[in-house]
Amino acid sequence: MSTGCCAKKWLPFLVVVGAFLLFGCAPKGASKEILSSLEQAKLSAESAESKAKAIESQRIELELKKADKIAKVTSLEVQLSELKAKKKK
């Protein structure tokens, strides 16, 4: 979840910096190099956000699998206790 938070944190920052560069730095706007760098940064931020969402989905899936396995272990422990109790009788 922290990865997604990080991507969400940087995207608005990049947009603000880009707007500043486009409209605040020079009367003619930003140079092609700056625009290219800004576009590349935006694409990188979007890619990072996409990866963060995929990782978050994977984490949730793994947590569900973990919960299933814990439930199965608990069930098997109960069965084992019952069998031990029957054996003592």
mmCIF file as gemmi writes it, N, C-alpha and C atoms, coordinates in Angstrom:
data_model
loop_
_atom_site.group_PDB
_atom_site.id
_atom_site.type_symbol
_atom_site.label_atom_id
_atom_site.label_alt_id
_atom_site.label_comp_id
_atom_site.label_asym_id
_atom_site.label_entity_id
_atom_site.label_seq_id
_atom_site.pdbx_PDB_ins_code
_atom_site.Cartn_x
_atom_site.Cartn_y
_atom_site.Cartn_z
_atom_site.occupancy
_atom_site.B_iso_or_equiv
_atom_site.pdbx_formal_charge
_atom_site.auth_seq_id
_atom_site.auth_asym_id
_atom_site.pdbx_PDB_model_num
ATOM 1 N N . MET Axp A 1 ? 0.809 -1.171 0 1 0 ? 1 A 1
ATOM 2 C CA . MET Axp A 1 ? 0 0 0 1 0 ? 1 A 1
ATOM 3 C C . MET Axp A 1 ? 0.862 1.248 0 1 0 ? 1 A 1
ATOM 4 N N . SER Axp A 2 ? 1.979 1.199 0.603 1 0 ? 2 A 1
ATOM 5 C CA . SER Axp A 2 ? 2.862 2.352 0.611 1 0 ? 2 A 1
ATOM 6 C C . SER Axp A 2 ? 3.363 2.682 -0.781 1 0 ? 2 A 1
ATOM 7 N N . THR Axp A 3 ? 3.505 1.687 -1.638 1 0 ? 3 A 1
ATOM 8 C CA . THR Axp A 3 ? 3.956 1.946 -3 1 0 ? 3 A 1
ATOM 9 C C . THR Axp A 3 ? 2.918 2.764 -3.739 1 0 ? 3 A 1
ATOM 10 N N . GLY Axp A 4 ? 1.658 2.404 -3.596 1 0 ? 4 A 1
ATOM 11 C CA . GLY Axp A 4 ? 0.591 3.153 -4.235 1 0 ? 4 A 1
ATOM 12 C C . GLY Axp A 4 ? 0.523 4.564 -3.706 1 0 ? 4 A 1
ATOM 13 N N . CYS Axp A 5 ? 0.694 4.704 -2.419 1 0 ? 5 A 1
ATOM 14 C CA . CYS Axp A 5 ? 0.678 6.02 -1.802 1 0 ? 5 A 1
ATOM 15 C C . CYS Axp A 5 ? 1.796 6.882 -2.37 1 0 ? 5 A 1
ATOM 16 N N . CYS Axp A 6 ? 2.961 6.301 -2.562 1 0 ? 6 A 1
ATOM 17 C CA . CYS Axp A 6 ? 4.103 7.03 -3.094 1 0 ? 6 A 1
ATOM 18 C C . CYS Axp A 6 ? 3.816 7.517 -4.513 1 0 ? 6 A 1
ATOM 19 N N . ALA Axp A 7 ? 3.246 6.65 -5.343 1 0 ? 7 A 1
ATOM 20 C CA . ALA Axp A 7 ? 2.938 7.022 -6.723 1 0 ? 7 A 1
ATOM 21 C C . ALA Axp A 7 ? 1.9 8.136 -6.734 1 0 ? 7 A 1
ATOM 22 N N . LYS Axp A 8 ? 0.907 8.052 -5.864 1 0 ? 8 A 1
ATOM 23 C CA . LYS Axp A 8 ? -0.121 9.082 -5.789 1 0 ? 8 A 1
ATOM 24 C C . LYS Axp A 8 ? 0.461 10.397 -5.297 1 0 ? 8 A 1
ATOM 25 N N . LYS Axp A 9 ? 1.489 10.318 -4.491 1 0 ? 9 A 1
ATOM 26 C CA . LYS Axp A 9 ? 2.109 11.517 -3.942 1 0 ? 9 A 1
ATOM 27 C C . LYS Axp A 9 ? 2.902 12.257 -5.018 1 0 ? 9 A 1
ATOM 28 N N . TRP Axp A 10 ? 3.561 11.542 -5.91 1 0 ? 10 A 1
ATOM 29 C CA . TRP Axp A 10 ? 4.434 12.173 -6.891 1 0 ? 10 A 1
ATOM 30 C C . TRP Axp A 10 ? 3.706 12.71 -8.104 1 0 ? 10 A 1
ATOM 31 N N . LEU Axp A 11 ? 2.628 12.09 -8.515 1 0 ? 11 A 1
ATOM 32 C CA . LEU Axp A 11 ? 1.934 12.508 -9.723 1 0 ? 11 A 1
ATOM 33 C C . LEU Axp A 11 ? 1.452 13.958 -9.635 1 0 ? 11 A 1
ATOM 34 N N . PRO Axp A 12 ? 0.769 14.361 -8.568 1 0 ? 12 A 1
ATOM 35 C CA . PRO Axp A 12 ? 0.357 15.771 -8.493 1 0 ? 12 A 1
ATOM 36 C C . PRO Axp A 12 ? 1.554 16.727 -8.453 1 0 ? 12 A 1
ATOM 37 N N . PHE Axp A 13 ? 2.615 16.308 -7.781 1 0 ? 13 A 1
ATOM 38 C CA . PHE Axp A 13 ? 3.818 17.131 -7.724 1 0 ? 13 A 1
ATOM 39 C C . PHE Axp A 13 ? 4.372 17.367 -9.12 1 0 ? 13 A 1
ATOM 40 N N . LEU Axp A 14 ? 4.435 16.314 -9.915 1 0 ? 14 A 1
ATOM 41 C CA . LEU Axp A 14 ? 4.942 16.433 -11.275 1 0 ? 14 A 1
ATOM 42 C C . LEU Axp A 14 ? 4.041 17.323 -12.127 1 0 ? 14 A 1
ATOM 43 N N . VAL Axp A 15 ? 2.742 17.219 -11.929 1 0 ? 15 A 1
ATOM 44 C CA . VAL Axp A 15 ? 1.813 18.057 -12.684 1 0 ? 15 A 1
ATOM 45 C C . VAL Axp A 15 ? 2.009 19.528 -12.321 1 0 ? 15 A 1
ATOM 46 N N . VAL Axp A 16 ? 2.159 19.811 -11.035 1 0 ? 16 A 1
ATOM 47 C CA . VAL Axp A 16 ? 2.369 21.198 -10.592 1 0 ? 16 A 1
ATOM 48 C C . VAL Axp A 16 ? 3.691 21.739 -11.137 1 0 ? 16 A 1
ATOM 49 N N . VAL Axp A 17 ? 4.743 20.948 -11.041 1 0 ? 17 A 1
ATOM 50 C CA . VAL Axp A 17 ? 6.046 21.374 -11.563 1 0 ? 17 A 1
ATOM 51 C C . VAL Axp A 17 ? 5.945 21.598 -13.069 1 0 ? 17 A 1
ATOM 52 N N . GLY Axp A 18 ? 5.254 20.691 -13.752 1 0 ? 18 A 1
ATOM 53 C CA . GLY Axp A 18 ? 5.095 20.836 -15.199 1 0 ? 18 A 1
ATOM 54 C C . GLY Axp A 18 ? 4.332 22.1 -15.563 1 0 ? 18 A 1
ATOM 55 N N . ALA Axp A 19 ? 3.267 22.375 -14.827 1 0 ? 19 A 1
ATOM 56 C CA . ALA Axp A 19 ? 2.5 23.587 -15.09 1 0 ? 19 A 1
ATOM 57 C C . ALA Axp A 19 ? 3.356 24.824 -14.834 1 0 ? 19 A 1
ATOM 58 N N . PHE Axp A 20 ? 4.134 24.783 -13.78 1 0 ? 20 A 1
ATOM 59 C CA . PHE Axp A 20 ? 5.02 25.907 -13.48 1 0 ? 20 A 1
ATOM 60 C C . PHE Axp A 20 ? 6.026 26.105 -14.607 1 0 ? 20 A 1
ATOM 61 N N . LEU Axp A 21 ? 6.59 25.016 -15.085 1 0 ? 21 A 1
ATOM 62 C CA . LEU Axp A 21 ? 7.57 25.108 -16.167 1 0 ? 21 A 1
ATOM 63 C C . LEU Axp A 21 ? 6.929 25.614 -17.453 1 0 ? 21 A 1
ATOM 64 N N . LEU Axp A 22 ? 5.717 25.169 -17.712 1 0 ? 22 A 1
ATOM 65 C CA . LEU Axp A 22 ? 5.04 25.569 -18.944 1 0 ? 22 A 1
ATOM 66 C C . LEU Axp A 22 ? 4.618 27.043 -18.923 1 0 ? 22 A 1
ATOM 67 N N . PHE Axp A 23 ? 4.075 27.472 -17.802 1 0 ? 23 A 1
ATOM 68 C CA . PHE Axp A 23 ? 3.458 28.795 -17.765 1 0 ? 23 A 1
ATOM 69 C C . PHE Axp A 23 ? 4.206 29.821 -16.931 1 0 ? 23 A 1
ATOM 70 N N . GLY Axp A 24 ? 5.133 29.405 -16.103 1 0 ? 24 A 1
ATOM 71 C CA . GLY Axp A 24 ? 5.749 30.353 -15.2 1 0 ? 24 A 1
ATOM 72 C C . GLY Axp A 24 ? 7.201 30.661 -15.471 1 0 ? 24 A 1
ATOM 73 N N . CYS Axp A 25 ? 7.899 29.835 -16.198 1 0 ? 25 A 1
ATOM 74 C CA . CYS Axp A 25 ? 9.337 30.015 -16.343 1 0 ? 25 A 1
ATOM 75 C C . CYS Axp A 25 ? 9.715 31.016 -17.421 1 0 ? 25 A 1
ATOM 76 N N . ALA Axp A 26 ? 9.123 30.883 -18.552 1 0 ? 26 A 1
ATOM 77 C CA . ALA Axp A 26 ? 9.54 31.707 -19.675 1 0 ? 26 A 1
ATOM 78 C C . ALA Axp A 26 ? 8.316 32.232 -20.409 1 0 ? 26 A 1
ATOM 79 N N . PRO Axp A 27 ? 8.434 33.381 -21.001 1 0 ? 27 A 1
ATOM 80 C CA . PRO Axp A 27 ? 7.294 33.943 -21.708 1 0 ? 27 A 1
ATOM 81 C C . PRO Axp A 27 ? 6.846 33.069 -22.891 1 0 ? 27 A 1
ATOM 82 N N . LYS Axp A 28 ? 7.768 32.317 -23.488 1 0 ? 28 A 1
ATOM 83 C CA . LYS Axp A 28 ? 7.442 31.495 -24.648 1 0 ? 28 A 1
ATOM 84 C C . LYS Axp A 28 ? 7.038 30.083 -24.247 1 0 ? 28 A 1
ATOM 85 N N . GLY Axp A 29 ? 7.026 29.764 -22.974 1 0 ? 29 A 1
ATOM 86 C CA . GLY Axp A 29 ? 6.688 28.416 -22.522 1 0 ? 29 A 1
ATOM 87 C C . GLY Axp A 29 ? 7.954 27.594 -22.315 1 0 ? 29 A 1
ATOM 88 N N . ALA Axp A 30 ? 7.749 26.356 -22.033 1 0 ? 30 A 1
ATOM 89 C CA . ALA Axp A 30 ? 8.869 25.472 -21.744 1 0 ? 30 A 1
ATOM 90 C C . ALA Axp A 30 ? 9.515 24.987 -23.042 1 0 ? 30 A 1
ATOM 91 N N . SER Axp A 31 ? 10.787 24.647 -22.934 1 0 ? 31 A 1
ATOM 92 C CA . SER Axp A 31 ? 11.496 24.143 -24.104 1 0 ? 31 A 1
ATOM 93 C C . SER Axp A 31 ? 11.05 22.72 -24.411 1 0 ? 31 A 1
ATOM 94 N N . LYS Axp A 32 ? 11.382 22.253 -25.591 1 0 ? 32 A 1
ATOM 95 C CA . LYS Axp A 32 ? 11.026 20.893 -25.981 1 0 ? 32 A 1
ATOM 96 C C . LYS Axp A 32 ? 11.677 19.872 -25.052 1 0 ? 32 A 1
ATOM 97 N N . GLU Axp A 33 ? 12.878 20.166 -24.602 1 0 ? 33 A 1
ATOM 98 C CA . GLU Axp A 33 ? 13.571 19.245 -23.689 1 0 ? 33 A 1
ATOM 99 C C . GLU Axp A 33 ? 12.824 19.114 -22.374 1 0 ? 33 A 1
ATOM 100 N N . ILE Axp A 34 ? 12.372 20.255 -21.862 1 0 ? 34 A 1
ATOM 101 C CA . ILE Axp A 34 ? 11.64 20.233 -20.591 1 0 ? 34 A 1
ATOM 102 C C . ILE Axp A 34 ? 10.313 19.512 -20.77 1 0 ? 34 A 1
ATOM 103 N N . LEU Axp A 35 ? 9.623 19.786 -21.865 1 0 ? 35 A 1
ATOM 104 C CA . LEU Axp A 35 ? 8.354 19.111 -22.117 1 0 ? 35 A 1
ATOM 105 C C . LEU Axp A 35 ? 8.557 17.611 -22.262 1 0 ? 35 A 1
ATOM 106 N N . SER Axp A 36 ? 9.626 17.229 -22.917 1 0 ? 36 A 1
ATOM 107 C CA . SER Axp A 36 ? 9.933 15.815 -23.079 1 0 ? 36 A 1
ATOM 108 C C . SER Axp A 36 ? 10.235 15.168 -21.725 1 0 ? 36 A 1
ATOM 109 N N . SER Axp A 37 ? 11.012 15.85 -20.91 1 0 ? 37 A 1
ATOM 110 C CA . SER Axp A 37 ? 11.332 15.333 -19.57 1 0 ? 37 A 1
ATOM 111 C C . SER Axp A 37 ? 10.08 15.217 -18.717 1 0 ? 37 A 1
ATOM 112 N N . LEU Axp A 38 ? 9.22 16.221 -18.814 1 0 ? 38 A 1
ATOM 113 C CA . LEU Axp A 38 ? 7.977 16.212 -18.049 1 0 ? 38 A 1
ATOM 114 C C . LEU Axp A 38 ? 7.079 15.059 -18.495 1 0 ? 38 A 1
ATOM 115 N N . GLU Axp A 39 ? 6.966 14.855 -19.796 1 0 ? 39 A 1
ATOM 116 C CA . GLU Axp A 39 ? 6.15 13.759 -20.307 1 0 ? 39 A 1
ATOM 117 C C . GLU Axp A 39 ? 6.715 12.412 -19.857 1 0 ? 39 A 1
ATOM 118 N N . GLN Axp A 40 ? 8.028 12.295 -19.888 1 0 ? 40 A 1
ATOM 119 C CA . GLN Axp A 40 ? 8.669 11.051 -19.446 1 0 ? 40 A 1
ATOM 120 C C . GLN Axp A 40 ? 8.414 10.82 -17.956 1 0 ? 40 A 1
ATOM 121 N N . ALA Axp A 41 ? 8.492 11.869 -17.164 1 0 ? 41 A 1
ATOM 122 C CA . ALA Axp A 41 ? 8.227 11.749 -15.726 1 0 ? 41 A 1
ATOM 123 C C . ALA Axp A 41 ? 6.769 11.361 -15.483 1 0 ? 41 A 1
ATOM 124 N N . LYS Axp A 42 ? 5.874 11.935 -16.26 1 0 ? 42 A 1
ATOM 125 C CA . LYS Axp A 42 ? 4.453 11.611 -16.118 1 0 ? 42 A 1
ATOM 126 C C . LYS Axp A 42 ? 4.21 10.133 -16.453 1 0 ? 42 A 1
ATOM 127 N N . LEU Axp A 43 ? 4.805 9.667 -17.541 1 0 ? 43 A 1
ATOM 128 C CA . LEU Axp A 43 ? 4.652 8.265 -17.922 1 0 ? 43 A 1
ATOM 129 C C . LEU Axp A 43 ? 5.234 7.337 -16.855 1 0 ? 43 A 1
ATOM 130 N N . SER Axp A 44 ? 6.362 7.734 -16.297 1 0 ? 44 A 1
ATOM 131 C CA . SER Axp A 44 ? 6.978 6.934 -15.233 1 0 ? 44 A 1
ATOM 132 C C . SER Axp A 44 ? 6.074 6.876 -14.007 1 0 ? 44 A 1
ATOM 133 N N . ALA Axp A 45 ? 5.481 8.007 -13.66 1 0 ? 45 A 1
ATOM 134 C CA . ALA Axp A 45 ? 4.585 8.045 -12.505 1 0 ? 45 A 1
ATOM 135 C C . ALA Axp A 45 ? 3.35 7.181 -12.749 1 0 ? 45 A 1
ATOM 136 N N . GLU Axp A 46 ? 2.797 7.242 -13.951 1 0 ? 46 A 1
ATOM 137 C CA . GLU Axp A 46 ? 1.634 6.429 -14.279 1 0 ? 46 A 1
ATOM 138 C C . GLU Axp A 46 ? 1.988 4.937 -14.249 1 0 ? 46 A 1
ATOM 139 N N . SER Axp A 47 ? 3.166 4.61 -14.747 1 0 ? 47 A 1
ATOM 140 C CA . SER Axp A 47 ? 3.628 3.223 -14.728 1 0 ? 47 A 1
ATOM 141 C C . SER Axp A 47 ? 3.793 2.733 -13.295 1 0 ? 47 A 1
ATOM 142 N N . ALA Axp A 48 ? 4.386 3.57 -12.465 1 0 ? 48 A 1
ATOM 143 C CA . ALA Axp A 48 ? 4.582 3.202 -11.051 1 0 ? 48 A 1
ATOM 144 C C . ALA Axp A 48 ? 3.243 3.007 -10.351 1 0 ? 48 A 1
ATOM 145 N N . GLU Axp A 49 ? 2.282 3.861 -10.667 1 0 ? 49 A 1
ATOM 146 C CA . GLU Axp A 49 ? 0.962 3.734 -10.055 1 0 ? 49 A 1
ATOM 147 C C . GLU Axp A 49 ? 0.286 2.438 -10.51 1 0 ? 49 A 1
ATOM 148 N N . SER Axp A 50 ? 0.438 2.111 -11.774 1 0 ? 50 A 1
ATOM 149 C CA . SER Axp A 50 ? -0.128 0.863 -12.299 1 0 ? 50 A 1
ATOM 150 C C . SER Axp A 50 ? 0.507 -0.347 -11.619 1 0 ? 50 A 1
ATOM 151 N N . LYS Axp A 51 ? 1.83 -0.318 -11.469 1 0 ? 51 A 1
ATOM 152 C CA . LYS Axp A 51 ? 2.528 -1.417 -10.797 1 0 ? 51 A 1
ATOM 153 C C . LYS Axp A 51 ? 2.089 -1.519 -9.336 1 0 ? 51 A 1
ATOM 154 N N . ALA Axp A 52 ? 1.896 -0.377 -8.697 1 0 ? 52 A 1
ATOM 155 C CA . ALA Axp A 52 ? 1.474 -0.375 -7.297 1 0 ? 52 A 1
ATOM 156 C C . ALA Axp A 52 ? 0.091 -1.008 -7.152 1 0 ? 52 A 1
ATOM 157 N N . LYS Axp A 53 ? -0.809 -0.717 -8.09 1 0 ? 53 A 1
ATOM 158 C CA . LYS Axp A 53 ? -2.149 -1.322 -8.04 1 0 ? 53 A 1
ATOM 159 C C . LYS Axp A 53 ? -2.06 -2.831 -8.235 1 0 ? 53 A 1
ATOM 160 N N . ALA Axp A 54 ? -1.203 -3.27 -9.153 1 0 ? 54 A 1
ATOM 161 C CA . ALA Axp A 54 ? -1.037 -4.707 -9.395 1 0 ? 54 A 1
ATOM 162 C C . ALA Axp A 54 ? -0.47 -5.396 -8.159 1 0 ? 54 A 1
ATOM 163 N N . ILE Axp A 55 ? 0.503 -4.778 -7.524 1 0 ? 55 A 1
ATOM 164 C CA . ILE Axp A 55 ? 1.109 -5.342 -6.311 1 0 ? 55 A 1
ATOM 165 C C . ILE Axp A 55 ? 0.088 -5.39 -5.183 1 0 ? 55 A 1
ATOM 166 N N . GLU Axp A 56 ? -0.738 -4.359 -5.07 1 0 ? 56 A 1
ATOM 167 C CA . GLU Axp A 56 ? -1.768 -4.333 -4.033 1 0 ? 56 A 1
ATOM 168 C C . GLU Axp A 56 ? -2.776 -5.457 -4.259 1 0 ? 56 A 1
ATOM 169 N N . SER Axp A 57 ? -3.166 -5.676 -5.507 1 0 ? 57 A 1
ATOM 170 C CA . SER Axp A 57 ? -4.083 -6.779 -5.825 1 0 ? 57 A 1
ATOM 171 C C . SER Axp A 57 ? -3.457 -8.125 -5.47 1 0 ? 57 A 1
ATOM 172 N N . GLN Axp A 58 ? -2.187 -8.275 -5.778 1 0 ? 58 A 1
ATOM 173 C CA . GLN Axp A 58 ? -1.478 -9.509 -5.461 1 0 ? 58 A 1
ATOM 174 C C . GLN Axp A 58 ? -1.39 -9.707 -3.948 1 0 ? 58 A 1
ATOM 175 N N . ARG Axp A 59 ? -1.15 -8.632 -3.215 1 0 ? 59 A 1
ATOM 176 C CA . ARG Axp A 59 ? -1.075 -8.717 -1.748 1 0 ? 59 A 1
ATOM 177 C C . ARG Axp A 59 ? -2.408 -9.184 -1.169 1 0 ? 59 A 1
ATOM 178 N N . ILE Axp A 60 ? -3.49 -8.618 -1.682 1 0 ? 60 A 1
ATOM 179 C CA . ILE Axp A 60 ? -4.821 -8.999 -1.194 1 0 ? 60 A 1
ATOM 180 C C . ILE Axp A 60 ? -5.089 -10.468 -1.499 1 0 ? 60 A 1
ATOM 181 N N . GLU Axp A 61 ? -4.738 -10.898 -2.699 1 0 ? 61 A 1
ATOM 182 C CA . GLU Axp A 61 ? -4.921 -12.308 -3.082 1 0 ? 61 A 1
ATOM 183 C C . GLU Axp A 61 ? -4.123 -13.232 -2.161 1 0 ? 61 A 1
ATOM 184 N N . LEU Axp A 62 ? -2.881 -12.852 -1.877 1 0 ? 62 A 1
ATOM 185 C CA . LEU Axp A 62 ? -2.045 -13.671 -1 1 0 ? 62 A 1
ATOM 186 C C . LEU Axp A 62 ? -2.577 -13.706 0.429 1 0 ? 62 A 1
ATOM 187 N N . GLU Axp A 63 ? -3.12 -12.591 0.888 1 0 ? 63 A 1
ATOM 188 C CA . GLU Axp A 63 ? -3.702 -12.572 2.234 1 0 ? 63 A 1
ATOM 189 C C . GLU Axp A 63 ? -4.912 -13.499 2.315 1 0 ? 63 A 1
ATOM 190 N N . LEU Axp A 64 ? -5.713 -13.537 1.236 1 0 ? 64 A 1
ATOM 191 C CA . LEU Axp A 64 ? -6.86 -14.446 1.221 1 0 ? 64 A 1
ATOM 192 C C . LEU Axp A 64 ? -6.401 -15.9 1.239 1 0 ? 64 A 1
ATOM 193 N N . LYS Axp A 65 ? -5.367 -16.207 0.467 1 0 ? 65 A 1
ATOM 194 C CA . LYS Axp A 65 ? -4.825 -17.567 0.466 1 0 ? 65 A 1
ATOM 195 C C . LYS Axp A 65 ? -4.277 -17.933 1.846 1 0 ? 65 A 1
ATOM 196 N N . LYS Axp A 66 ? -3.611 -16.974 2.476 1 0 ? 66 A 1
ATOM 197 C CA . LYS Axp A 66 ? -3.062 -17.204 3.812 1 0 ? 66 A 1
ATOM 198 C C . LYS Axp A 66 ? -4.189 -17.503 4.802 1 0 ? 66 A 1
ATOM 199 N N . ALA Axp A 67 ? -5.267 -16.732 4.729 1 0 ? 67 A 1
ATOM 200 C CA . ALA Axp A 67 ? -6.398 -16.951 5.633 1 0 ? 67 A 1
ATOM 201 C C . ALA Axp A 67 ? -7.007 -18.327 5.411 1 0 ? 67 A 1
ATOM 202 N N . ASP Axp A 68 ? -7.113 -18.754 4.153 1 0 ? 68 A 1
ATOM 203 C CA . ASP Axp A 68 ? -7.63 -20.099 3.86 1 0 ? 68 A 1
ATOM 204 C C . ASP Axp A 68 ? -6.731 -21.166 4.459 1 0 ? 68 A 1
ATOM 205 N N . LYS Axp A 69 ? -5.435 -21 4.316 1 0 ? 69 A 1
ATOM 206 C CA . LYS Axp A 69 ? -4.489 -21.996 4.835 1 0 ? 69 A 1
ATOM 207 C C . LYS Axp A 69 ? -4.529 -22.037 6.368 1 0 ? 69 A 1
ATOM 208 N N . ILE Axp A 70 ? -4.65 -20.885 6.99 1 0 ? 70 A 1
ATOM 209 C CA . ILE Axp A 70 ? -4.74 -20.845 8.459 1 0 ? 70 A 1
ATOM 210 C C . ILE Axp A 70 ? -6.011 -21.556 8.917 1 0 ? 70 A 1
ATOM 211 N N . ALA Axp A 71 ? -7.109 -21.331 8.191 1 0 ? 71 A 1
ATOM 212 C CA . ALA Axp A 71 ? -8.363 -21.997 8.547 1 0 ? 71 A 1
ATOM 213 C C . ALA Axp A 71 ? -8.227 -23.513 8.395 1 0 ? 71 A 1
ATOM 214 N N . LYS Axp A 72 ? -7.536 -23.929 7.353 1 0 ? 72 A 1
ATOM 215 C CA . LYS Axp A 72 ? -7.345 -25.37 7.131 1 0 ? 72 A 1
ATOM 216 C C . LYS Axp A 72 ? -6.481 -25.978 8.241 1 0 ? 72 A 1
ATOM 217 N N . VAL Axp A 73 ? -5.418 -25.283 8.628 1 0 ? 73 A 1
ATOM 218 C CA . VAL Axp A 73 ? -4.554 -25.766 9.711 1 0 ? 73 A 1
ATOM 219 C C . VAL Axp A 73 ? -5.354 -25.868 11.007 1 0 ? 73 A 1
ATOM 220 N N . THR Axp A 74 ? -6.163 -24.871 11.279 1 0 ? 74 A 1
ATOM 221 C CA . THR Axp A 74 ? -6.982 -24.882 12.491 1 0 ? 74 A 1
ATOM 222 C C . THR Axp A 74 ? -7.937 -26.069 12.48 1 0 ? 74 A 1
ATOM 223 N N . SER Axp A 75 ? -8.553 -26.303 11.339 1 0 ? 75 A 1
ATOM 224 C CA . SER Axp A 75 ? -9.47 -27.446 11.204 1 0 ? 75 A 1
ATOM 225 C C . SER Axp A 75 ? -8.73 -28.76 11.422 1 0 ? 75 A 1
ATOM 226 N N . LEU Axp A 76 ? -7.549 -28.884 10.844 1 0 ? 76 A 1
ATOM 227 C CA . LEU Axp A 76 ? -6.766 -30.112 11.017 1 0 ? 76 A 1
ATOM 228 C C . LEU Axp A 76 ? -6.321 -30.301 12.467 1 0 ? 76 A 1
ATOM 229 N N . GLU Axp A 77 ? -6.007 -29.202 13.139 1 0 ? 77 A 1
ATOM 230 C CA . GLU Axp A 77 ? -5.625 -29.299 14.557 1 0 ? 77 A 1
ATOM 231 C C . GLU Axp A 77 ? -6.797 -29.786 15.397 1 0 ? 77 A 1
ATOM 232 N N . VAL Axp A 78 ? -7.995 -29.308 15.072 1 0 ? 78 A 1
ATOM 233 C CA . VAL Axp A 78 ? -9.189 -29.757 15.801 1 0 ? 78 A 1
ATOM 234 C C . VAL Axp A 78 ? -9.403 -31.25 15.558 1 0 ? 78 A 1
ATOM 235 N N . GLN Axp A 79 ? -9.284 -31.671 14.304 1 0 ? 79 A 1
ATOM 236 C CA . GLN Axp A 79 ? -9.433 -33.091 13.979 1 0 ? 79 A 1
ATOM 237 C C . GLN Axp A 79 ? -8.399 -33.93 14.723 1 0 ? 79 A 1
ATOM 238 N N . LEU Axp A 80 ? -7.17 -33.451 14.773 1 0 ? 80 A 1
ATOM 239 C CA . LEU Axp A 80 ? -6.107 -34.163 15.477 1 0 ? 80 A 1
ATOM 240 C C . LEU Axp A 80 ? -6.432 -34.287 16.962 1 0 ? 80 A 1
ATOM 241 N N . SER Axp A 81 ? -6.901 -33.22 17.556 1 0 ? 81 A 1
ATOM 242 C CA . SER Axp A 81 ? -7.274 -33.259 18.98 1 0 ? 81 A 1
ATOM 243 C C . SER Axp A 81 ? -8.393 -34.267 19.219 1 0 ? 81 A 1
ATOM 244 N N . GLU Axp A 82 ? -9.366 -34.294 18.31 1 0 ? 82 A 1
ATOM 245 C CA . GLU Axp A 82 ? -10.477 -35.24 18.448 1 0 ? 82 A 1
ATOM 246 C C . GLU Axp A 82 ? -9.982 -36.679 18.339 1 0 ? 82 A 1
ATOM 247 N N . LEU Axp A 83 ? -9.086 -36.91 17.399 1 0 ? 83 A 1
ATOM 248 C CA . LEU Axp A 83 ? -8.545 -38.271 17.232 1 0 ? 83 A 1
ATOM 249 C C . LEU Axp A 83 ? -7.73 -38.686 18.455 1 0 ? 83 A 1
ATOM 250 N N . LYS Axp A 84 ? -6.956 -37.764 19.01 1 0 ? 84 A 1
ATOM 251 C CA . LYS Axp A 84 ? -6.192 -38.077 20.225 1 0 ? 84 A 1
ATOM 252 C C . LYS Axp A 84 ? -7.122 -38.383 21.385 1 0 ? 84 A 1
ATOM 253 N N . ALA Axp A 85 ? -8.189 -37.625 21.477 1 0 ? 85 A 1
ATOM 254 C CA . ALA Axp A 85 ? -9.15 -37.852 22.559 1 0 ? 85 A 1
ATOM 255 C C . ALA Axp A 85 ? -9.818 -39.205 22.418 1 0 ? 85 A 1
ATOM 256 N N . LYS Axp A 86 ? -10.154 -39.609 21.193 1 0 ? 86 A 1
ATOM 257 C CA . LYS Axp A 86 ? -10.78 -40.917 20.945 1 0 ? 86 A 1
ATOM 258 C C . LYS Axp A 86 ? -9.797 -42.051 21.261 1 0 ? 86 A 1
ATOM 259 N N . LYS Axp A 87 ? -8.546 -41.817 20.942 1 0 ? 87 A 1
ATOM 260 C CA . LYS Axp A 87 ? -7.518 -42.839 21.162 1 0 ? 87 A 1
ATOM 261 C C . LYS Axp A 87 ? -7.333 -43.112 22.667 1 0 ? 87 A 1
ATOM 262 N N . LYS Axp A 88 ? -7.437 -42.079 23.48 1 0 ? 88 A 1
ATOM 263 C CA . LYS Axp A 88 ? -7.267 -42.234 24.932 1 0 ? 88 A 1
ATOM 264 C C . LYS Axp A 88 ? -8.422 -43.025 25.543 1 0 ? 88 A 1
ATOM 265 N N . LYS Axp A 89 ? -9.581 -43.004 24.915 1 0 ? 89 A 1
ATOM 266 C CA . LYS Axp A 89 ? -10.752 -43.702 25.474 1 0 ? 89 A 1
ATOM 267 C C . LYS Axp A 89 ? -10.649 -45.153 25.299 1 0 ? 89 A 1
